[in-house]
Tab-separated table of C-alpha atoms in Angstrom:
chain	number	residue	atom	x	y	z
Y	145	MET	CA	-54.915	10.818	67.330
Y	146	LEU	CA	-55.105	8.952	64.015
Y	147	LYS	CA	-58.452	10.584	63.257
Y	148	LYS	CA	-56.771	13.993	63.299
Y	149	LEU	CA	-54.107	13.023	60.759
Y	150	LYS	CA	-54.454	13.999	57.145
Y	151	LEU	CA	-54.967	11.330	54.509
Y	152	ALA	CA	-51.397	11.565	53.171
Y	153	HIS	CA	-49.980	11.248	56.681
Y	154	LYS	CA	-52.165	8.208	57.358
Y	155	PHE	CA	-50.923	6.530	54.188
Y	156	THR	CA	-47.321	7.347	55.100
Y	157	LEU	CA	-47.769	5.977	58.613
Y	158	PHE	CA	-49.455	2.807	57.355
Y	159	LEU	CA	-46.830	2.181	54.671
Y	160	SER	CA	-44.031	2.878	57.162
Y	161	LEU	CA	-45.440	0.310	59.587
Y	162	VAL	CA	-45.758	-2.217	56.762
Y	163	PHE	CA	-42.219	-1.361	55.680
Y	164	ILE	CA	-40.750	-1.801	59.170
Y	165	ALA	CA	-42.610	-5.083	59.722
Y	166	SER	CA	-41.496	-6.350	56.311
Y	167	ILE	CA	-37.872	-5.427	56.994
Y	168	ILE	CA	-37.916	-7.165	60.387
Y	169	ILE	CA	-39.592	-10.326	59.098
Y	170	GLY	CA	-37.558	-10.327	55.888
Y	171	GLY	CA	-34.344	-9.713	57.824
Y	172	ILE	CA	-35.017	-12.659	60.131
Y	173	ILE	CA	-35.872	-14.958	57.231
Y	174	LEU	CA	-32.932	-13.745	55.156
Y	175	SER	CA	-30.590	-14.156	58.114
Y	176	GLN	CA	-31.727	-17.751	58.619
Y	177	VAL	CA	-31.440	-18.513	54.913
Y	178	SER	CA	-27.964	-16.958	54.751
Y	179	TYR	CA	-26.901	-18.876	57.851
Y	180	HIS	CA	-28.057	-22.214	56.459
Y	181	GLN	CA	-26.539	-21.400	53.089
Y	182	ALA	CA	-23.204	-20.549	54.697
Y	183	GLU	CA	-23.405	-23.675	56.853
Y	184	GLY	CA	-24.086	-25.744	53.742
Y	185	GLN	CA	-21.133	-24.131	51.965
Y	186	VAL	CA	-18.821	-24.899	54.885
Y	187	ALA	CA	-20.057	-28.494	55.082
Y	188	TYR	CA	-19.606	-28.883	51.329
Y	189	ASN	CA	-16.017	-27.630	51.511
Y	190	ALA	CA	-15.272	-29.997	54.381
Y	191	GLU	CA	-16.812	-32.981	52.595
Y	192	LEU	CA	-14.925	-32.164	49.408
Y	193	LEU	CA	-11.582	-32.011	51.196
Y	194	MET	CA	-12.397	-35.166	53.136
Y	195	LYS	CA	-13.074	-37.045	49.906
Y	196	MET	CA	-9.875	-35.662	48.457
Y	197	MET	CA	-7.829	-36.941	51.400
Y	198	ASN	CA	-9.490	-40.341	51.204
Y	199	SER	CA	-8.612	-40.462	47.519
Y	200	VAL	CA	-4.984	-39.712	48.389
Y	201	LYS	CA	-5.045	-42.489	50.979
Y	202	SER	CA	-6.555	-44.927	48.521
Y	203	TYR	CA	-3.938	-44.048	45.916
Y	204	THR	CA	-1.139	-44.492	48.462
Y	205	ASN	CA	-2.432	-47.898	49.581
Y	206	THR	CA	-3.027	-49.241	46.078
Y	207	GLU	CA	-0.279	-47.626	44.026
Y	208	VAL	CA	2.568	-46.372	46.216
Y	209	ARG	CA	2.709	-48.806	49.099
Y	210	PRO	CA	3.096	-51.985	46.987
Y	211	LEU	CA	6.156	-50.409	45.377
Y	212	LEU	CA	7.797	-49.321	48.619
Y	213	ASP	CA	6.910	-52.241	50.912
Y	214	PRO	CA	9.857	-54.394	49.695
Y	215	LEU	CA	12.222	-51.626	50.742
Y	216	VAL	CA	10.846	-51.171	54.247
Y	217	ASN	CA	12.699	-54.073	55.835
Y	218	LYS	CA	15.863	-53.346	53.880
Y	219	GLN	CA	16.165	-49.712	54.930
Y	220	PRO	CA	17.490	-48.841	58.385
Y	221	LYS	CA	15.212	-45.813	58.439
Y	222	PHE	CA	11.457	-46.069	58.118
Y	223	ILE	CA	9.934	-44.848	54.831
Y	224	PRO	CA	6.824	-42.798	55.882
Y	225	GLN	CA	5.649	-42.470	52.270
Y	226	THR	CA	4.236	-45.987	52.549
Y	227	ILE	CA	1.694	-44.789	55.139
Y	228	ALA	CA	-1.545	-43.397	53.712
Y	229	THR	CA	-2.005	-41.045	56.669
Y	230	TYR	CA	1.409	-39.515	56.069
Y	231	SER	CA	0.646	-38.941	52.378
Y	232	ALA	CA	-2.718	-37.339	53.178
Y	233	ARG	CA	-1.138	-35.051	55.766
Y	234	LYS	CA	1.615	-33.934	53.397
Y	235	ILE	CA	-0.829	-33.302	50.554
Y	236	PHE	CA	-3.038	-31.276	52.869
Y	237	GLU	CA	-0.050	-29.288	54.136
Y	238	SER	CA	0.679	-28.388	50.528
Y	239	ILE	CA	-2.923	-27.270	50.063
Y	240	SER	CA	-2.923	-25.240	53.279
Y	241	ASN	CA	0.131	-23.313	52.083
Y	242	GLN	CA	-2.219	-21.508	49.729
Y	243	SER	CA	-3.636	-18.334	51.266
Y	244	GLU	CA	-7.306	-19.274	50.832
Y	245	TYR	CA	-6.763	-22.588	52.664
Y	246	GLN	CA	-4.202	-21.562	55.285
Y	247	ASP	CA	-6.664	-21.895	58.181
Y	248	TYR	CA	-7.909	-25.340	57.117
Y	249	LEU	CA	-6.775	-28.322	59.177
Y	250	TYR	CA	-6.833	-32.049	58.483
Y	251	LYS	CA	-5.946	-34.729	60.994
Y	252	ASP	CA	-6.102	-38.491	61.473
Y	253	ALA	CA	-6.305	-38.382	65.258
Y	254	VAL	CA	-5.923	-41.521	67.384
Y	255	LEU	CA	-5.590	-42.148	71.086
Y	256	ASN	CA	-2.361	-44.098	70.687
Y	257	PRO	CA	-0.588	-42.798	67.564
Y	258	THR	CA	2.755	-43.798	66.180
Y	259	ASN	CA	3.509	-40.191	65.282
Y	260	PRO	CA	2.928	-37.739	68.151
Y	261	GLU	CA	1.501	-35.258	65.610
Y	262	ASP	CA	-1.537	-37.539	65.319
Y	263	LYS	CA	-2.324	-37.479	69.041
Y	264	ALA	CA	-6.038	-36.747	69.631
Y	265	ASN	CA	-6.861	-33.556	71.496
Y	266	GLU	CA	-9.739	-33.161	73.958
Y	267	LEU	CA	-12.439	-32.717	71.308
Y	268	GLU	CA	-11.115	-35.535	69.163
Y	269	THR	CA	-10.866	-37.847	72.173
Y	270	GLU	CA	-14.510	-37.119	73.001
Y	271	LEU	CA	-15.509	-37.892	69.408
Y	272	ILE	CA	-13.589	-41.181	69.488
Y	273	ASN	CA	-15.391	-42.166	72.679
Y	274	GLN	CA	-18.748	-41.306	71.081
Y	275	PHE	CA	-17.931	-43.437	68.047
Y	276	ASN	CA	-16.950	-46.344	70.301
Y	277	GLN	CA	-20.202	-45.963	72.221
Y	278	GLU	CA	-22.231	-46.010	68.993
Y	279	PHE	CA	-20.177	-48.935	67.702
Y	280	SER	CA	-20.875	-50.966	70.824
Y	281	GLU	CA	-24.618	-50.297	70.454
Y	282	ASP	CA	-24.886	-50.873	66.699
Y	283	PRO	CA	-21.766	-51.342	64.548
Y	284	ASN	CA	-23.760	-50.671	61.382
Y	285	ASN	CA	-25.229	-47.375	62.522
Y	286	ILE	CA	-22.298	-45.048	63.117
Y	287	GLN	CA	-23.020	-41.509	61.964
Y	288	ASP	CA	-20.496	-38.865	60.952
Y	289	LYS	CA	-20.247	-35.898	63.307
Y	290	TYR	CA	-20.779	-32.286	62.223
Y	291	ASP	CA	-20.506	-29.281	64.478
Y	292	PHE	CA	-18.802	-25.977	65.170
Y	293	THR	CA	-15.832	-25.504	67.449
Y	294	THR	CA	-13.242	-22.898	68.300
Y	295	THR	CA	-9.678	-23.506	67.145
Y	296	GLU	CA	-6.506	-21.448	67.233
Y	297	THR	CA	-7.550	-19.785	63.968
Y	298	GLY	CA	-11.055	-18.924	65.173
Y	299	GLU	CA	-14.516	-20.391	64.676
Y	300	SER	CA	-14.394	-23.585	62.587
Y	301	PHE	CA	-16.759	-26.223	61.319
Y	302	TYR	CA	-15.588	-29.816	61.535
Y	303	VAL	CA	-16.564	-33.064	59.881
Y	304	ALA	CA	-15.477	-36.216	61.699
Y	305	ARG	CA	-15.788	-39.886	60.889
Y	306	PRO	CA	-14.345	-42.913	62.709
Y	307	ILE	CA	-11.107	-44.624	61.747
Y	308	ILE	CA	-11.760	-48.366	61.813
Y	309	ILE	CA	-8.955	-50.799	60.931
Y	310	THR	CA	-10.298	-53.539	58.664
Y	311	ASP	CA	-7.084	-54.617	56.927
Y	312	GLN	CA	-5.137	-57.332	58.756
Y	313	THR	CA	-1.873	-56.096	57.233
Y	314	CYS	CA	-2.179	-52.875	59.237
Y	315	LEU	CA	-1.491	-54.843	62.412
Y	316	LYS	CA	1.939	-55.645	61.054
Y	317	CYS	CA	2.976	-52.143	62.048
Y	318	HIS	CA	0.419	-51.491	64.792
Y	319	GLY	CA	-0.113	-54.867	66.431
Y	320	LYS	CA	2.714	-56.062	68.674
Y	321	PRO	CA	6.048	-54.230	68.807
Y	322	GLU	CA	7.890	-57.537	68.267
Y	323	ALA	CA	6.194	-57.979	64.855
Y	324	ALA	CA	6.729	-54.422	63.688
Y	325	PRO	CA	9.425	-53.547	61.130
Y	326	LYS	CA	12.742	-52.613	62.723
Y	327	SER	CA	12.758	-49.324	60.849
Y	328	ILE	CA	9.534	-48.274	62.645
Y	329	ILE	CA	11.002	-49.207	66.022
Y	330	ALA	CA	14.144	-47.293	65.160
Y	331	SER	CA	12.190	-44.200	64.133
Y	332	TYR	CA	9.354	-44.117	66.697
Y	333	GLY	CA	10.233	-46.555	69.483
Y	334	LYS	CA	8.126	-49.339	71.062
Y	335	GLU	CA	5.868	-47.257	73.301
Y	336	ASN	CA	3.370	-45.698	70.879
Y	337	GLY	CA	1.241	-46.840	67.977
Y	338	PHE	CA	0.813	-50.483	68.973
Y	339	GLY	CA	-2.017	-52.593	70.319
Y	340	TRP	CA	-4.591	-51.452	67.771
Y	341	GLU	CA	-7.639	-53.679	67.266
Y	342	LEU	CA	-9.374	-54.709	64.062
Y	343	ASN	CA	-12.953	-53.624	63.278
Y	344	LYS	CA	-13.130	-51.142	66.102
Y	345	PRO	CA	-12.891	-47.318	66.143
Y	346	ILE	CA	-9.350	-46.460	67.158
Y	347	GLY	CA	-9.356	-42.845	66.033
Y	348	VAL	CA	-11.152	-40.139	64.125
Y	349	GLN	CA	-10.601	-38.670	60.698
Y	350	ILE	CA	-11.423	-34.990	61.083
Y	351	ILE	CA	-11.182	-31.856	59.005
Y	352	TYR	CA	-11.598	-28.311	60.288
Y	353	VAL	CA	-12.924	-25.651	57.921
Y	354	PRO	CA	-12.832	-21.986	59.040
Y	355	SER	CA	-16.390	-20.706	59.100
Y	356	GLU	CA	-16.054	-17.102	60.236
Y	357	GLN	CA	-15.173	-15.717	56.800
Y	358	ILE	CA	-17.984	-17.606	55.092
Y	359	PHE	CA	-20.523	-16.547	57.707
Y	360	GLN	CA	-19.238	-12.971	57.477
Y	361	LYS	CA	-19.848	-13.061	53.733
Y	362	GLY	CA	-23.355	-14.315	54.466
Y	363	ARG	CA	-23.931	-11.477	56.951
Y	364	ASP	CA	-22.554	-8.942	54.477
Y	365	LEU	CA	-24.869	-10.289	51.790
Y	366	SER	CA	-27.826	-10.096	54.181
Y	367	SER	CA	-26.935	-6.518	55.140
Y	368	LEU	CA	-26.588	-5.547	51.490
Y	369	THR	CA	-29.923	-7.135	50.617
Y	370	ILE	CA	-31.680	-5.462	53.554
Y	371	GLY	CA	-30.086	-2.148	52.559
Y	372	ILE	CA	-31.421	-2.560	49.027
Y	373	PHE	CA	-34.867	-3.365	50.438
Y	374	ILE	CA	-34.745	-0.249	52.630
Y	375	VAL	CA	-33.864	1.954	49.651
Y	376	MET	CA	-36.542	0.323	47.492
Y	377	PHE	CA	-39.228	0.649	50.178
Y	378	THR	CA	-38.263	4.277	50.828
Y	379	ILE	CA	-38.516	5.090	47.129
Y	380	ALA	CA	-41.818	3.197	46.973
Y	381	ILE	CA	-43.250	5.176	49.914
Y	382	ILE	CA	-42.200	8.477	48.323
Y	383	LEU	CA	-43.655	7.509	44.941
Y	384	ILE	CA	-46.900	6.228	46.483
Y	385	ASN	CA	-47.276	9.460	48.461
Y	386	LEU	CA	-46.720	11.527	45.333
Y	387	LEU	CA	-49.166	9.309	43.462
Y	388	ILE	CA	-51.798	9.614	46.187
Y	389	LYS	CA	-51.292	13.371	46.324
Y	390	GLY	CA	-51.669	13.760	42.562
Y	391	ILE	CA	-54.459	11.262	41.977
Y	392	VAL	CA	-56.522	11.475	45.174
Y	393	ILE	CA	-55.732	14.354	47.508
Y	394	ASP	CA	-55.372	17.133	44.911
Y	395	LYS	CA	-58.717	16.057	43.422
Y	396	ILE	CA	-60.481	15.879	46.770
Y	397	ARG	CA	-59.309	19.299	47.975
Y	398	PRO	CA	-61.642	21.345	45.667
Y	399	MET	CA	-64.584	19.289	46.931
Y	400	SER	CA	-63.503	19.830	50.529
Y	401	ARG	CA	-63.137	23.591	50.057
Y	402	LEU	CA	-66.489	23.833	48.266
Y	403	ALA	CA	-68.183	21.915	51.076
Y	404	GLN	CA	-66.605	24.310	53.579
Y	405	LYS	CA	-67.792	27.342	51.605
Y	406	ILE	CA	-71.292	25.904	51.256
Y	407	ARG	CA	-71.467	25.335	54.992
Y	408	ASN	CA	-70.249	28.870	55.744
Y	409	ASP	CA	-72.326	30.394	52.897
Y	410	GLU	CA	-69.167	31.824	51.317
Y	411	LEU	CA	-69.758	30.803	47.685
Y	412	SER	CA	-69.087	33.409	45.028
Y	413	PRO	CA	-72.229	34.964	43.530
Y	414	ASP	CA	-71.238	33.779	40.081
Y	415	PRO	CA	-70.083	30.131	39.610
Y	416	MET	CA	-67.839	31.265	36.768
Y	417	THR	CA	-65.743	33.237	39.249
Y	418	GLU	CA	-65.464	30.385	41.775
Y	419	PRO	CA	-61.952	28.791	41.319
Y	420	ASP	CA	-62.860	25.514	43.004
Y	421	ILE	CA	-65.736	25.027	40.567
Y	422	GLN	CA	-63.271	25.356	37.687
Y	423	LYS	CA	-60.960	22.757	39.272
Y	424	LEU	CA	-63.912	20.491	39.934
Y	425	GLU	CA	-64.854	20.575	36.259
Y	426	LYS	CA	-61.403	19.203	35.353
Y	427	VAL	CA	-61.731	16.361	37.874
Y	428	ALA	CA	-65.249	15.580	36.624
Y	429	LYS	CA	-63.839	14.775	33.175
Y	430	ASN	CA	-62.101	11.655	34.552
Y	431	GLY	CA	-63.836	8.311	34.230
Y	432	ASP	CA	-62.757	6.946	37.611
Y	433	GLU	CA	-64.570	6.988	40.947
Y	434	LEU	CA	-63.219	10.422	41.856
Y	435	GLY	CA	-64.457	11.774	38.536
Y	436	HIS	CA	-67.900	10.346	39.263
Y	437	LEU	CA	-67.844	11.879	42.737
Y	438	ALA	CA	-66.736	15.225	41.279
Y	439	ARG	CA	-69.625	15.198	38.802
Y	440	ILE	CA	-72.103	14.546	41.613
Y	441	PHE	CA	-70.494	17.294	43.696
Y	442	GLU	CA	-70.554	19.653	40.712
Y	443	GLN	CA	-74.249	18.958	40.163
Y	444	MET	CA	-74.891	19.605	43.842
Y	445	ALA	CA	-72.967	22.894	43.728
Y	446	ASN	CA	-74.804	23.999	40.578
Y	447	ALA	CA	-78.124	23.080	42.194
Y	448	ILE	CA	-77.210	25.202	45.208
Y	449	TYR	CA	-76.262	28.085	42.909
Y	450	GLU	CA	-79.593	27.766	41.072
Y	451	ARG	CA	-81.519	27.707	44.325
Y	452	LYS	CA	-79.637	30.722	45.619
Y	453	GLN	CA	-80.307	32.524	42.363
Y	454	LYS	CA	-84.033	31.677	42.428
Y	455	PHE	CA	-84.178	32.664	46.078
Y	456	ALA	CA	-82.527	35.977	45.260
Y	457	GLU	CA	-84.955	36.532	42.384
Y	458	GLN	CA	-87.891	35.723	44.653
Y	459	ILE	CA	-86.620	38.149	47.270
Y	460	GLU	CA	-86.185	40.826	44.639
Y	461	GLU	CA	-89.705	40.186	43.291
Y	462	LEU	CA	-91.168	40.332	46.775
Y	463	THR	CA	-89.283	43.540	47.428
Y	464	LEU	CA	-90.688	45.109	44.269
Y	465	LYS	CA	-94.194	43.980	45.157
Y	466	SER	CA	-93.778	45.360	48.632
Y	467	GLN	CA	-92.617	48.688	47.276
Y	468	GLU	CA	-95.536	48.826	44.813
Y	469	SER	CA	-97.937	47.919	47.604
Y	470	ASN	CA	-96.508	50.667	49.745
Y	471	ARG	CA	-96.870	53.179	46.925
Y	472	ALA	CA	-100.469	52.073	46.279
Y	473	SER	CA	-101.232	52.311	49.964
Y	474	ASP	CA	-99.814	55.831	50.106
Y	475	LYS	CA	-101.918	56.869	47.089
Y	476	MET	CA	-105.089	55.419	48.590
Y	477	GLY	CA	-104.357	57.203	51.818
Y	478	LYS	CA	-103.997	60.520	50.053
Y	479	ILE	CA	-107.259	60.010	48.123
Y	480	ALA	CA	-109.119	59.110	51.308
Y	481	TYR	CA	-107.693	62.188	53.017
Y	482	PHE	CA	-108.734	64.393	50.111
Y	483	LYS	CA	-112.244	62.932	50.184
Y	484	SER	CA	-112.389	63.548	53.898
Y	485	LEU	CA	-111.466	67.183	53.324
Y	486	GLN	CA	-114.111	67.456	50.667
Y	487	LYS	CA	-116.726	66.094	53.073
Y	488	LYS	CA	-115.648	68.531	55.768
Y	489	ALA	CA	-115.771	71.417	53.309
Y	490	LYS	CA	-119.260	70.438	52.132
Y	491	SER	CA	-120.432	70.116	55.733
Y	492	ILE	CA	-119.177	73.619	56.492
Y	493	ARG	CA	-120.869	75.049	53.412
Y	494	ASP	CA	-124.150	73.357	54.340
Y	495	LYS	CA	-124.016	74.863	57.834
Y	496	VAL	CA	-123.356	78.318	56.389
Y	497	ASP	CA	-126.293	77.984	53.982
Y	498	ASP	CA	-128.661	76.918	56.789
Y	499	SER	CA	-127.576	79.898	58.885
Y	500	ASP	CA	-128.332	82.334	56.072
Y	501	LYS	CA	-131.800	80.905	55.548
Y	502	THR	CA	-132.663	81.308	59.234
Y	503	LYS	CA	-131.850	84.934	59.151
């Protein structure tokens, strides 16, 4: 089937196949690159917010808490601003009030929290158990956890790291209920938030970053890029076809038609009246391969014309000779006939003369 296609159609088919293969391969590669880029962007946002919350905690522990600790035992009501987790949560709530961060979530989740808002959910409980397992195997080789999960706001990417109590003063509020400040007991009771252990994962610090919008932007960018590639390849195919038609096909056609006429013996008697010869002369002026081929073809056509002309001249010459020969033959025949008549006449006269002598 391909052998029956014209040259332009073969080029179009070949370029189309290359185009389709390039789009498929490029689309797969671009999709993977966009996915990893979006994943990196989500992870970067999560890490940035995590560092921000840790900075808030550090500031609360070093700057705010020393100022408020003397008031804790004097106040009947607990002052939550002394707790770094509380400060981080409030700061993050302020950030999430902004529209671009409204689906972000930060949490210091523990199995046995003082504040019920910090109670670990199923995923967070599983992460805490994993951290404890890693801690029991090698306390110095605990890795942060990164993964995707589905939350109430949709698909999210989370970054989680263990909460390990290393400060002995923390057990003042989370050790035994009897040693805890009365204001904490008054605010939260004796049942929750106690019995924590030092140097052991008791919870997980986790931040959820919505990923759907970022991945959608990545998909939109990929679609836009593929669309641009499609337009560019389409324009390229059209331009290449026009280029091939103007540079190759239009120059080959006079040669093809001349070859057809030579085969069918349909060449014009005079090369000056043959249109394809005139077109071939224009192509032969080029210095490229087609010009060289056209010159060879032109020489071949001229040689055929010369041979036809010589052949015609030879035929004409032979015809003239044949006619002259025929005329000479007719003349000789007439002379021979006349001589024959003369002989017959002489023979008759001789017979008459002999007859007269006898008498």
